[in-house]
Amino acid sequence: MPLPSHVTPAHGHSFSSPAPGLDSFRDHRDVASFAPAALGYALFATRWLQAPLYFGLVAAQGVYVYKFFNELWKLIVHVINGHADETYVMLAVLKLVDVVMIANLLIMTIVGGYETFVSRINLQGHRDQPEWLSHVNSNVLKVKLATAIVGISSVHLLQMFVDVHHTSQHALLWGTAIHMAFIVSAGILAYMSGPMLESRKSGHECGGRAGGGHGGGGHGGGGLADSHGEGNLQLIPKPSTGAHDDATSSGRATPSASAATSASASASASASSLGGSGAESRIRAAGFPAPKALEDFDHDYPRSLDREAVAMLGKLHFITAKENVVLLGPPGTGKTHLAVAFGTRACQAGHQVLFATVAEWVARLADAKAAGRLTEELARLDRYPLLIVDALGYFPLQAEEAQLIFRLVAHRYERGSLIVTSDKPLSSWDLVLSDTAVASSVIDRLVHHSEIISVEGDNYRMRDHGGFGFTSPAVR
């Protein structure tokens, strides 16, 4: 079959130039694919039309500020002039509370709505970042708004009951009915949002979880990080190489920059695929050995564990109270998993966190002391509300090294939070720190404001090998 005139054979296998019609086809295909994409980007850009609306709500917030101080001034004047009885004061205070609650509703709508529908607000770990902002999405926002409306309605209804002598029975009946309608609608909205959130979470887990049961600390699991879409939390995919947890070296571990870098990179690589939000940046900077989540901790495996205390610690109140957490238990029972999981949640809540093993902390502080800047280094660590000291007790410290750990604990006392994991009971820390006086001083400052969690059980990593005949020592 003869070739078309515009095609000339070359070496019998290839052609010197493609058919002119092919370029034309590609051009039309590119245009066809570009047009919907451009239209989609243009439509997505229209979200910025909502930005002035939120700034308009900011102006409304200013109006409520004026109204609050106006009502407060009226109350002060009436009290000074002696025209305010108890009922008047109560009604005036309830009116002020009402104004504040509406202002709270406004700020929640402004910040949460802008974050959800216009553009992410990256506060970069600001200490005043609202707790709900790190996991806000349209469902969470709707439920919070509904509950806020119920609260406002409650205040209005209370005003009617306080001033019942000047409130008609008809108004009181309708006020109660409307309030009950708000409660029922908020309950229905919360119930409907629950299954949707669970469905979305299970979808992320199925798509983002990459094998691996319990690793290093006895429990494998994906860490949590902010997603950009609607701001809900997603699981960071697990690394396929397995997880690191309690240190297992029987001799002295010599920390090196390369080891610390590779441990940090393990967590960073998993988090980087989800973008560069503030929470993800804090998780990467924390130097966690592997992503871990409280949701993935096998609470049924340990023989003894205060699960209620673990749940309470997961709310992170100990960080704001500048208290400590001490996790004690045999190797492989999940101490490091819990420590990293608490640290990950702290990162998501806007806190700066720093993780390192005892050997790495000793090396860091020893370098600072050798350079004559130990005091400055300890002060620099104050910017981290939470420090994690992992694997205390896996090897005994020299006297000078124990003094450095004491300096760290003493400096953090009532100034910032520490999480310490150890395979040795407190009664054996004098052997770890090489000095009874130093051990007593460290324990005194560490446990004064702390939650001590004992994790008793068999080594999770050895569960398929029968423990090789070893038994786990009890934690006293």
Short mmCIF file of C-alpha atoms in Angstrom, two decimals:
data_model
loop_
_atom_site.label_atom_id
_atom_site.label_comp_id
_atom_site.label_asym_id
_atom_site.label_seq_id
_atom_site.Cartn_x
_atom_site.Cartn_y
_atom_site.Cartn_z
CA MET A 1 0.00 0.00 0.00
CA PRO A 2 1.60 3.32 -1.03
CA LEU A 3 2.29 5.92 1.63
CA PRO A 4 0.61 9.31 1.45
CA SER A 5 2.60 11.91 -0.41
CA HIS A 6 3.33 13.95 2.74
CA VAL A 7 4.97 10.99 4.53
CA THR A 8 8.44 9.83 3.50
CA PRO A 9 9.98 6.62 4.87
CA ALA A 10 13.30 6.74 6.73
CA HIS A 11 15.30 3.52 7.13
CA GLY A 12 12.13 1.58 6.49
CA HIS A 13 10.88 1.95 10.11
CA SER A 14 10.33 5.59 11.02
CA PHE A 15 9.09 8.70 9.37
CA SER A 16 10.84 11.99 8.88
CA SER A 17 7.88 14.04 10.09
CA PRO A 18 4.47 13.33 11.57
CA ALA A 19 1.33 13.98 9.66
CA PRO A 20 0.26 17.62 9.76
CA GLY A 21 -3.18 16.55 10.88
CA LEU A 22 -1.72 15.08 14.12
CA ASP A 23 -0.51 18.48 15.37
CA SER A 24 -3.87 19.93 14.58
CA PHE A 25 -5.58 17.15 16.52
CA ARG A 26 -3.32 17.74 19.53
CA ASP A 27 -4.00 21.47 19.45
CA HIS A 28 -7.74 20.87 19.46
CA ARG A 29 -7.40 18.33 22.28
CA ASP A 30 -5.31 20.75 24.37
CA VAL A 31 -7.84 23.51 23.84
CA ALA A 32 -10.67 21.15 24.75
CA SER A 33 -8.97 20.14 28.02
CA PHE A 34 -7.83 23.66 28.84
CA ALA A 35 -11.27 25.24 28.56
CA PRO A 36 -12.97 23.25 31.38
CA ALA A 37 -9.91 23.70 33.61
CA ALA A 38 -9.87 27.45 33.05
CA LEU A 39 -13.60 27.62 33.71
CA GLY A 40 -13.17 25.64 36.90
CA TYR A 41 -10.39 27.92 38.13
CA ALA A 42 -12.50 30.97 37.31
CA LEU A 43 -15.46 29.61 39.23
CA PHE A 44 -13.22 28.68 42.17
CA ALA A 45 -11.79 32.21 42.20
CA THR A 46 -15.29 33.59 42.78
CA ARG A 47 -14.97 32.44 46.40
CA TRP A 48 -13.13 35.71 47.03
CA LEU A 49 -16.44 37.51 46.49
CA GLN A 50 -17.34 36.25 49.97
CA ALA A 51 -14.35 37.96 51.59
CA PRO A 52 -16.08 41.39 51.81
CA LEU A 53 -19.05 39.68 53.48
CA TYR A 54 -16.87 38.44 56.31
CA PHE A 55 -15.30 41.87 56.73
CA GLY A 56 -18.84 43.22 56.87
CA LEU A 57 -19.46 40.86 59.78
CA VAL A 58 -16.33 42.30 61.40
CA ALA A 59 -18.05 45.72 61.24
CA ALA A 60 -21.14 44.14 62.82
CA GLN A 61 -18.85 42.83 65.56
CA GLY A 62 -17.84 46.43 66.21
CA VAL A 63 -21.51 47.38 66.54
CA TYR A 64 -21.95 44.74 69.24
CA VAL A 65 -18.87 46.03 71.04
CA TYR A 66 -20.51 49.49 71.11
CA LYS A 67 -23.81 47.99 72.27
CA PHE A 68 -22.08 46.04 75.06
CA PHE A 69 -20.37 49.08 76.56
CA ASN A 70 -23.51 51.17 76.12
CA GLU A 71 -25.55 48.65 78.14
CA LEU A 72 -22.74 48.34 80.68
CA TRP A 73 -22.68 52.13 81.15
CA LYS A 74 -26.48 52.19 81.69
CA LEU A 75 -26.13 49.47 84.32
CA ILE A 76 -23.35 51.34 86.15
CA VAL A 77 -25.34 54.60 86.11
CA HIS A 78 -28.49 52.92 87.46
CA VAL A 79 -26.52 51.17 90.22
CA ILE A 80 -24.79 54.42 91.24
CA ASN A 81 -28.12 56.30 91.30
CA GLY A 82 -29.76 53.56 93.34
CA HIS A 83 -32.37 52.79 90.70
CA ALA A 84 -31.25 49.19 90.12
CA ASP A 85 -32.87 46.38 92.07
CA GLU A 86 -31.72 42.77 91.93
CA THR A 87 -34.03 41.89 89.05
CA TYR A 88 -32.82 44.84 86.98
CA VAL A 89 -29.17 43.93 87.59
CA MET A 90 -29.78 40.30 86.67
CA LEU A 91 -31.62 41.25 83.48
CA ALA A 92 -28.90 43.75 82.55
CA VAL A 93 -26.17 41.17 83.11
CA LEU A 94 -28.08 38.60 81.05
CA LYS A 95 -28.37 41.17 78.29
CA LEU A 96 -24.59 41.65 78.40
CA VAL A 97 -24.10 37.88 78.30
CA ASP A 98 -26.46 37.74 75.35
CA VAL A 99 -24.40 40.35 73.49
CA VAL A 100 -21.17 38.45 74.23
CA MET A 101 -22.63 35.14 73.03
CA ILE A 102 -23.83 36.71 69.80
CA ALA A 103 -20.37 38.25 69.36
CA ASN A 104 -18.85 34.79 69.91
CA LEU A 105 -21.21 33.42 67.27
CA LEU A 106 -20.07 36.16 64.92
CA ILE A 107 -16.37 35.51 65.40
CA MET A 108 -16.92 31.77 64.94
CA THR A 109 -18.77 32.48 61.69
CA ILE A 110 -16.15 34.98 60.51
CA VAL A 111 -13.06 32.89 61.24
CA GLY A 112 -14.51 29.44 60.63
CA GLY A 113 -16.48 30.45 57.55
CA TYR A 114 -13.55 32.27 55.97
CA GLU A 115 -11.27 29.30 56.71
CA THR A 116 -13.77 26.80 55.27
CA PHE A 117 -15.14 28.62 52.23
CA VAL A 118 -12.61 31.28 51.20
CA SER A 119 -9.00 30.61 52.15
CA ARG A 120 -7.01 28.79 54.82
CA ILE A 121 -5.88 30.95 57.73
CA ASN A 122 -2.33 29.86 58.54
CA LEU A 123 -1.57 31.12 62.03
CA GLN A 124 1.81 29.33 62.09
CA GLY A 125 1.37 27.98 65.61
CA HIS A 126 0.08 31.19 67.17
CA ARG A 127 -0.41 30.53 70.88
CA ASP A 128 -3.94 32.00 70.77
CA GLN A 129 -5.11 29.83 67.88
CA PRO A 130 -8.65 28.58 68.69
CA GLU A 131 -8.80 24.87 69.52
CA TRP A 132 -11.56 24.27 66.99
CA LEU A 133 -9.79 26.03 64.10
CA SER A 134 -7.37 23.15 63.47
CA HIS A 135 -10.21 20.74 62.60
CA VAL A 136 -12.97 23.06 61.41
CA ASN A 137 -15.06 22.03 58.41
CA SER A 138 -18.55 22.79 57.16
CA ASN A 139 -20.18 20.11 59.35
CA VAL A 140 -18.29 21.13 62.49
CA LEU A 141 -19.08 24.77 61.81
CA LYS A 142 -22.80 24.07 61.40
CA VAL A 143 -22.96 22.09 64.63
CA LYS A 144 -21.06 24.77 66.56
CA LEU A 145 -23.31 27.49 65.19
CA ALA A 146 -26.40 25.48 66.09
CA THR A 147 -25.21 24.95 69.66
CA ALA A 148 -24.31 28.64 69.93
CA ILE A 149 -27.85 29.54 68.83
CA VAL A 150 -29.24 27.19 71.48
CA GLY A 151 -27.09 28.96 74.07
CA ILE A 152 -28.34 32.37 72.97
CA SER A 153 -31.92 31.11 73.04
CA SER A 154 -31.34 29.80 76.57
CA VAL A 155 -30.24 33.25 77.73
CA HIS A 156 -33.32 34.85 76.15
CA LEU A 157 -35.58 32.30 77.82
CA LEU A 158 -33.87 32.87 81.16
CA GLN A 159 -34.49 36.61 80.79
CA MET A 160 -38.18 35.89 80.30
CA PHE A 161 -38.32 33.72 83.41
CA VAL A 162 -36.43 36.28 85.51
CA ASP A 163 -38.81 39.00 84.39
CA VAL A 164 -41.82 36.67 84.50
CA HIS A 165 -44.06 39.31 86.09
CA HIS A 166 -43.72 41.46 82.98
CA THR A 167 -43.87 38.59 80.50
CA SER A 168 -47.18 37.42 79.12
CA GLN A 169 -48.07 33.75 79.31
CA HIS A 170 -48.41 33.69 75.53
CA ALA A 171 -44.85 35.04 75.05
CA LEU A 172 -43.48 32.62 77.63
CA LEU A 173 -45.15 29.66 75.94
CA TRP A 174 -43.87 30.59 72.50
CA GLY A 175 -40.41 31.35 73.85
CA THR A 176 -40.23 27.87 75.40
CA ALA A 177 -41.53 26.21 72.22
CA ILE A 178 -39.04 28.05 70.02
CA HIS A 179 -36.19 27.17 72.38
CA MET A 180 -37.16 23.48 72.29
CA ALA A 181 -37.29 23.65 68.49
CA PHE A 182 -33.74 25.01 68.47
CA ILE A 183 -32.60 22.17 70.74
CA VAL A 184 -34.25 19.50 68.57
CA SER A 185 -32.90 20.96 65.33
CA ALA A 186 -29.38 21.21 66.80
CA GLY A 187 -29.59 17.59 67.96
CA ILE A 188 -30.74 16.43 64.53
CA LEU A 189 -27.96 18.42 62.84
CA ALA A 190 -25.35 16.96 65.18
CA TYR A 191 -26.71 13.44 64.59
CA MET A 192 -26.66 13.90 60.80
CA SER A 193 -23.15 15.36 60.86
CA GLY A 194 -21.78 12.44 62.90
CA PRO A 195 -22.31 9.71 60.27
CA MET A 196 -20.97 12.00 57.54
CA LEU A 197 -17.78 12.68 59.51
CA GLU A 198 -17.37 8.98 60.28
CA SER A 199 -17.90 8.11 56.63
CA ARG A 200 -15.31 10.65 55.55
CA LYS A 201 -12.84 9.49 58.20
CA SER A 202 -13.23 5.82 57.22
CA GLY A 203 -12.74 6.80 53.60
CA HIS A 204 -9.47 8.53 54.45
CA GLU A 205 -8.33 5.58 56.52
CA CYS A 206 -9.01 3.13 53.72
CA GLY A 207 -7.28 5.32 51.16
CA GLY A 208 -4.41 6.66 53.25
CA ARG A 209 -3.42 3.83 55.57
CA ALA A 210 -0.51 1.80 54.27
CA GLY A 211 -0.31 -1.56 56.04
CA GLY A 212 1.80 -2.05 59.13
CA GLY A 213 0.19 -3.03 62.41
CA HIS A 214 2.09 -2.18 65.55
CA GLY A 215 5.59 -1.07 65.15
CA GLY A 216 8.27 0.40 67.29
CA GLY A 217 6.47 1.46 70.42
CA GLY A 218 4.26 -1.51 70.18
CA HIS A 219 1.63 0.22 68.10
CA GLY A 220 1.85 1.43 64.59
CA GLY A 221 -0.35 4.12 63.27
CA GLY A 222 -0.66 7.15 61.15
CA GLY A 223 -0.16 10.52 62.69
CA LEU A 224 -2.73 13.20 62.18
CA ALA A 225 -2.34 16.35 60.22
CA ASP A 226 -4.56 19.08 58.87
CA SER A 227 -5.88 18.62 55.40
CA HIS A 228 -6.50 21.64 53.28
CA GLY A 229 -9.85 20.82 51.78
CA GLU A 230 -12.35 21.29 54.55
CA GLY A 231 -9.87 21.37 57.38
CA ASN A 232 -10.77 17.97 58.80
CA LEU A 233 -8.08 15.71 60.18
CA GLN A 234 -6.62 12.99 57.98
CA LEU A 235 -4.33 10.10 58.64
CA ILE A 236 -0.75 10.43 57.46
CA PRO A 237 0.12 7.30 55.47
CA LYS A 238 2.35 4.91 57.38
CA PRO A 239 5.87 4.38 56.13
CA SER A 240 6.39 0.94 54.63
CA THR A 241 9.69 0.47 56.42
CA GLY A 242 8.13 -0.04 59.84
CA ALA A 243 8.02 2.26 62.82
CA HIS A 244 10.51 3.18 65.49
CA ASP A 245 9.55 3.28 69.13
CA ASP A 246 11.26 2.46 72.41
CA ALA A 247 15.01 2.46 72.00
CA THR A 248 16.35 -1.07 71.95
CA SER A 249 20.09 -0.66 72.08
CA SER A 250 21.60 -2.49 75.02
CA GLY A 251 24.76 -0.40 75.04
CA ARG A 252 25.31 3.34 75.00
CA ALA A 253 23.61 4.98 72.05
CA THR A 254 25.82 7.59 70.46
CA PRO A 255 23.60 10.25 68.91
CA SER A 256 24.74 11.61 65.60
CA ALA A 257 23.45 14.30 63.32
CA SER A 258 22.78 11.77 60.57
CA ALA A 259 20.75 9.52 62.87
CA ALA A 260 18.68 12.43 64.13
CA THR A 261 18.19 13.67 60.58
CA SER A 262 17.04 10.29 59.30
CA ALA A 263 14.62 9.87 62.20
CA SER A 264 13.19 13.31 61.56
CA ALA A 265 13.00 12.66 57.82
CA SER A 266 10.92 9.52 58.40
CA ALA A 267 8.07 11.56 59.87
CA SER A 268 8.64 14.45 57.49
CA ALA A 269 8.31 12.32 54.38
CA SER A 270 4.92 11.02 55.48
CA ALA A 271 3.61 14.47 56.35
CA SER A 272 4.95 16.27 53.27
CA SER A 273 2.48 14.60 50.92
CA LEU A 274 -0.37 16.48 52.58
CA GLY A 275 0.99 19.95 51.93
CA GLY A 276 2.56 22.61 54.09
CA SER A 277 -0.03 23.75 56.60
CA GLY A 278 1.05 25.04 59.99
CA ALA A 279 0.22 21.79 61.80
CA GLU A 280 2.16 19.72 59.27
CA SER A 281 5.14 22.04 59.55
CA ARG A 282 5.12 21.70 63.32
CA ILE A 283 4.89 17.90 63.05
CA ARG A 284 7.86 17.82 60.69
CA ALA A 285 9.88 20.18 62.86
CA ALA A 286 9.16 18.15 66.02
CA GLY A 287 11.49 15.34 64.87
CA PHE A 288 9.13 12.46 65.61
CA PRO A 289 10.64 9.09 64.68
CA ALA A 290 7.44 7.97 62.93
CA PRO A 291 3.82 9.16 62.66
CA LYS A 292 1.66 7.91 65.53
CA ALA A 293 -1.95 8.55 66.56
CA LEU A 294 -3.88 7.85 69.74
CA GLU A 295 -6.65 6.36 67.62
CA ASP A 296 -4.27 3.64 66.44
CA PHE A 297 -3.03 2.65 69.90
CA ASP A 298 -4.17 -0.85 70.85
CA HIS A 299 -5.61 -0.15 74.29
CA ASP A 300 -6.55 -3.80 74.74
CA TYR A 301 -3.02 -5.16 74.42
CA PRO A 302 -1.44 -3.89 77.68
CA ARG A 303 -2.37 -5.87 80.77
CA SER A 304 -2.54 -2.68 82.81
CA LEU A 305 -3.21 0.84 81.52
CA ASP A 306 -5.20 3.78 82.88
CA ARG A 307 -7.23 4.39 79.73
CA GLU A 308 -9.22 7.26 81.23
CA ALA A 309 -6.00 9.07 82.10
CA VAL A 310 -4.72 8.54 78.55
CA ALA A 311 -7.97 9.96 77.16
CA MET A 312 -7.72 13.01 79.43
CA LEU A 313 -4.10 13.60 78.44
CA GLY A 314 -5.23 13.51 74.82
CA LYS A 315 -7.16 16.73 75.50
CA LEU A 316 -3.78 18.44 76.15
CA HIS A 317 -4.84 20.30 79.28
CA PHE A 318 -1.52 19.32 80.84
CA ILE A 319 0.31 21.53 78.33
CA THR A 320 -1.62 24.68 79.16
CA ALA A 321 -1.18 23.85 82.87
CA LYS A 322 2.59 23.33 82.28
CA GLU A 323 2.42 19.87 83.80
CA ASN A 324 4.39 16.73 82.90
CA VAL A 325 3.64 13.19 81.77
CA VAL A 326 5.78 10.21 82.82
CA LEU A 327 5.25 6.97 80.89
CA LEU A 328 6.70 3.89 82.57
CA GLY A 329 6.75 0.32 81.33
CA PRO A 330 8.80 -2.51 79.85
CA PRO A 331 10.19 -2.21 76.31
CA GLY A 332 7.69 -2.56 73.49
CA THR A 333 4.55 -1.67 75.44
CA GLY A 334 3.79 1.52 73.52
CA LYS A 335 5.30 4.29 75.63
CA THR A 336 6.88 6.08 72.68
CA HIS A 337 3.71 5.60 70.64
CA LEU A 338 1.73 7.44 73.31
CA ALA A 339 4.38 10.15 73.67
CA VAL A 340 4.49 10.80 69.91
CA ALA A 341 0.69 10.69 69.69
CA PHE A 342 0.37 13.33 72.44
CA GLY A 343 3.04 15.39 70.69
CA THR A 344 1.26 15.11 67.35
CA ARG A 345 -1.99 16.31 68.86
CA ALA A 346 -0.14 19.20 70.47
CA CYS A 347 1.24 20.17 67.05
CA GLN A 348 -2.27 20.11 65.61
CA ALA A 349 -3.48 22.30 68.46
CA GLY A 350 -0.88 24.94 67.59
CA HIS A 351 1.91 24.05 70.04
CA GLN A 352 5.58 23.76 69.13
CA VAL A 353 6.96 20.35 70.14
CA LEU A 354 10.47 18.88 70.18
CA PHE A 355 11.18 15.14 70.38
CA ALA A 356 14.54 13.49 71.13
CA THR A 357 15.92 10.48 72.95
CA VAL A 358 17.86 10.93 76.19
CA ALA A 359 21.11 10.37 74.30
CA GLU A 360 20.23 13.12 71.82
CA TRP A 361 19.21 15.53 74.59
CA VAL A 362 22.48 14.86 76.43
CA ALA A 363 24.49 15.46 73.27
CA ARG A 364 22.61 18.67 72.51
CA LEU A 365 23.05 20.08 76.00
CA ALA A 366 26.67 18.94 76.22
CA ASP A 367 27.47 20.79 72.99
CA ALA A 368 25.78 23.91 74.36
CA LYS A 369 27.70 23.64 77.63
CA ALA A 370 31.00 23.18 75.80
CA ALA A 371 30.25 26.33 73.82
CA GLY A 372 29.43 28.24 77.01
CA ARG A 373 25.78 28.76 76.09
CA LEU A 374 23.90 26.15 78.13
CA THR A 375 21.77 28.76 79.86
CA GLU A 376 20.89 30.35 76.52
CA GLU A 377 20.04 26.94 75.04
CA LEU A 378 17.69 26.12 77.92
CA ALA A 379 16.04 29.52 77.55
CA ARG A 380 15.68 28.95 73.80
CA LEU A 381 13.80 25.73 74.51
CA ASP A 382 11.18 27.78 76.37
CA ARG A 383 9.52 28.51 73.04
CA TYR A 384 8.51 24.84 72.94
CA PRO A 385 5.50 24.28 75.25
CA LEU A 386 6.19 20.54 75.09
CA LEU A 387 9.49 18.64 75.07
CA ILE A 388 9.60 14.84 74.80
CA VAL A 389 12.48 12.93 76.42
CA ASP A 390 12.38 9.37 75.17
CA ALA A 391 14.04 6.17 76.43
CA LEU A 392 15.37 7.25 79.82
CA GLY A 393 17.00 4.23 81.44
CA TYR A 394 18.10 2.21 78.44
CA PHE A 395 21.67 2.93 79.46
CA PRO A 396 23.12 4.55 82.62
CA LEU A 397 24.24 8.15 82.37
CA GLN A 398 27.56 9.44 83.54
CA ALA A 399 27.50 11.96 86.39
CA GLU A 400 28.00 14.94 84.06
CA GLU A 401 25.31 13.68 81.70
CA ALA A 402 22.89 13.20 84.59
CA GLN A 403 23.58 16.79 85.66
CA LEU A 404 22.55 17.98 82.19
CA ILE A 405 19.25 16.09 82.42
CA PHE A 406 18.72 17.63 85.85
CA ARG A 407 19.37 21.10 84.40
CA LEU A 408 16.76 20.46 81.70
CA VAL A 409 14.12 19.17 84.14
CA ALA A 410 14.83 21.92 86.68
CA HIS A 411 14.62 24.64 84.03
CA ARG A 412 11.31 23.30 82.71
CA TYR A 413 9.79 23.06 86.20
CA GLU A 414 6.51 25.07 86.16
CA ARG A 415 7.76 26.74 82.98
CA GLY A 416 6.88 24.15 80.32
CA SER A 417 5.70 20.57 79.90
CA LEU A 418 7.80 17.43 79.60
CA ILE A 419 6.88 13.93 78.48
CA VAL A 420 9.41 11.36 79.71
CA THR A 421 9.35 7.67 78.78
CA SER A 422 11.34 5.09 80.72
CA ASP A 423 11.57 1.32 81.03
CA LYS A 424 12.75 1.69 84.63
CA PRO A 425 10.51 2.33 87.66
CA LEU A 426 11.12 5.56 89.54
CA SER A 427 12.73 3.60 92.36
CA SER A 428 15.55 2.59 89.98
CA TRP A 429 16.31 6.01 88.57
CA ASP A 430 19.20 6.42 90.99
CA LEU A 431 20.97 3.69 88.98
CA VAL A 432 20.10 5.39 85.70
CA LEU A 433 21.24 8.84 86.83
CA SER A 434 24.29 7.48 88.70
CA ASP A 435 23.50 9.49 91.83
CA THR A 436 20.77 9.19 94.42
CA ALA A 437 20.68 12.94 95.13
CA VAL A 438 20.41 13.85 91.45
CA ALA A 439 17.75 11.19 90.87
CA SER A 440 15.75 12.46 93.85
CA SER A 441 15.94 16.04 92.60
CA VAL A 442 14.90 15.06 89.05
CA ILE A 443 11.97 12.95 90.28
CA ASP A 444 10.89 15.66 92.73
CA ARG A 445 10.58 18.32 90.03
CA LEU A 446 9.28 15.98 87.35
CA VAL A 447 6.42 14.35 89.25
CA HIS A 448 5.29 17.33 91.37
CA HIS A 449 2.88 18.43 88.64
CA SER A 450 2.52 15.32 86.53
CA GLU A 451 0.46 12.37 85.42
CA ILE A 452 2.30 9.06 85.81
CA ILE A 453 1.09 6.34 83.44
CA SER A 454 2.25 2.75 83.95
CA VAL A 455 1.96 0.52 80.88
CA GLU A 456 2.34 -3.10 81.90
CA GLY A 457 2.38 -5.92 79.37
CA ASP A 458 4.44 -8.08 77.08
CA ASN A 459 6.66 -6.73 74.33
CA TYR A 460 4.37 -6.08 71.38
CA ARG A 461 7.19 -6.50 68.91
CA MET A 462 7.85 -10.01 70.25
CA ARG A 463 4.20 -11.09 70.27
CA ASP A 464 4.75 -13.44 67.32
CA HIS A 465 7.96 -14.91 68.76
CA GLY A 466 6.88 -15.90 72.26
CA GLY A 467 9.16 -13.31 73.86
CA PHE A 468 12.22 -15.62 73.48
CA GLY A 469 11.66 -16.82 77.01
CA PHE A 470 12.06 -13.42 78.66
CA THR A 471 9.48 -11.96 81.01
CA SER A 472 8.73 -8.27 81.29
CA PRO A 473 9.66 -6.73 84.63
CA ALA A 474 6.82 -5.22 86.58
CA VAL A 475 6.62 -1.46 86.81
CA ARG A 476 6.49 -0.30 90.38
#
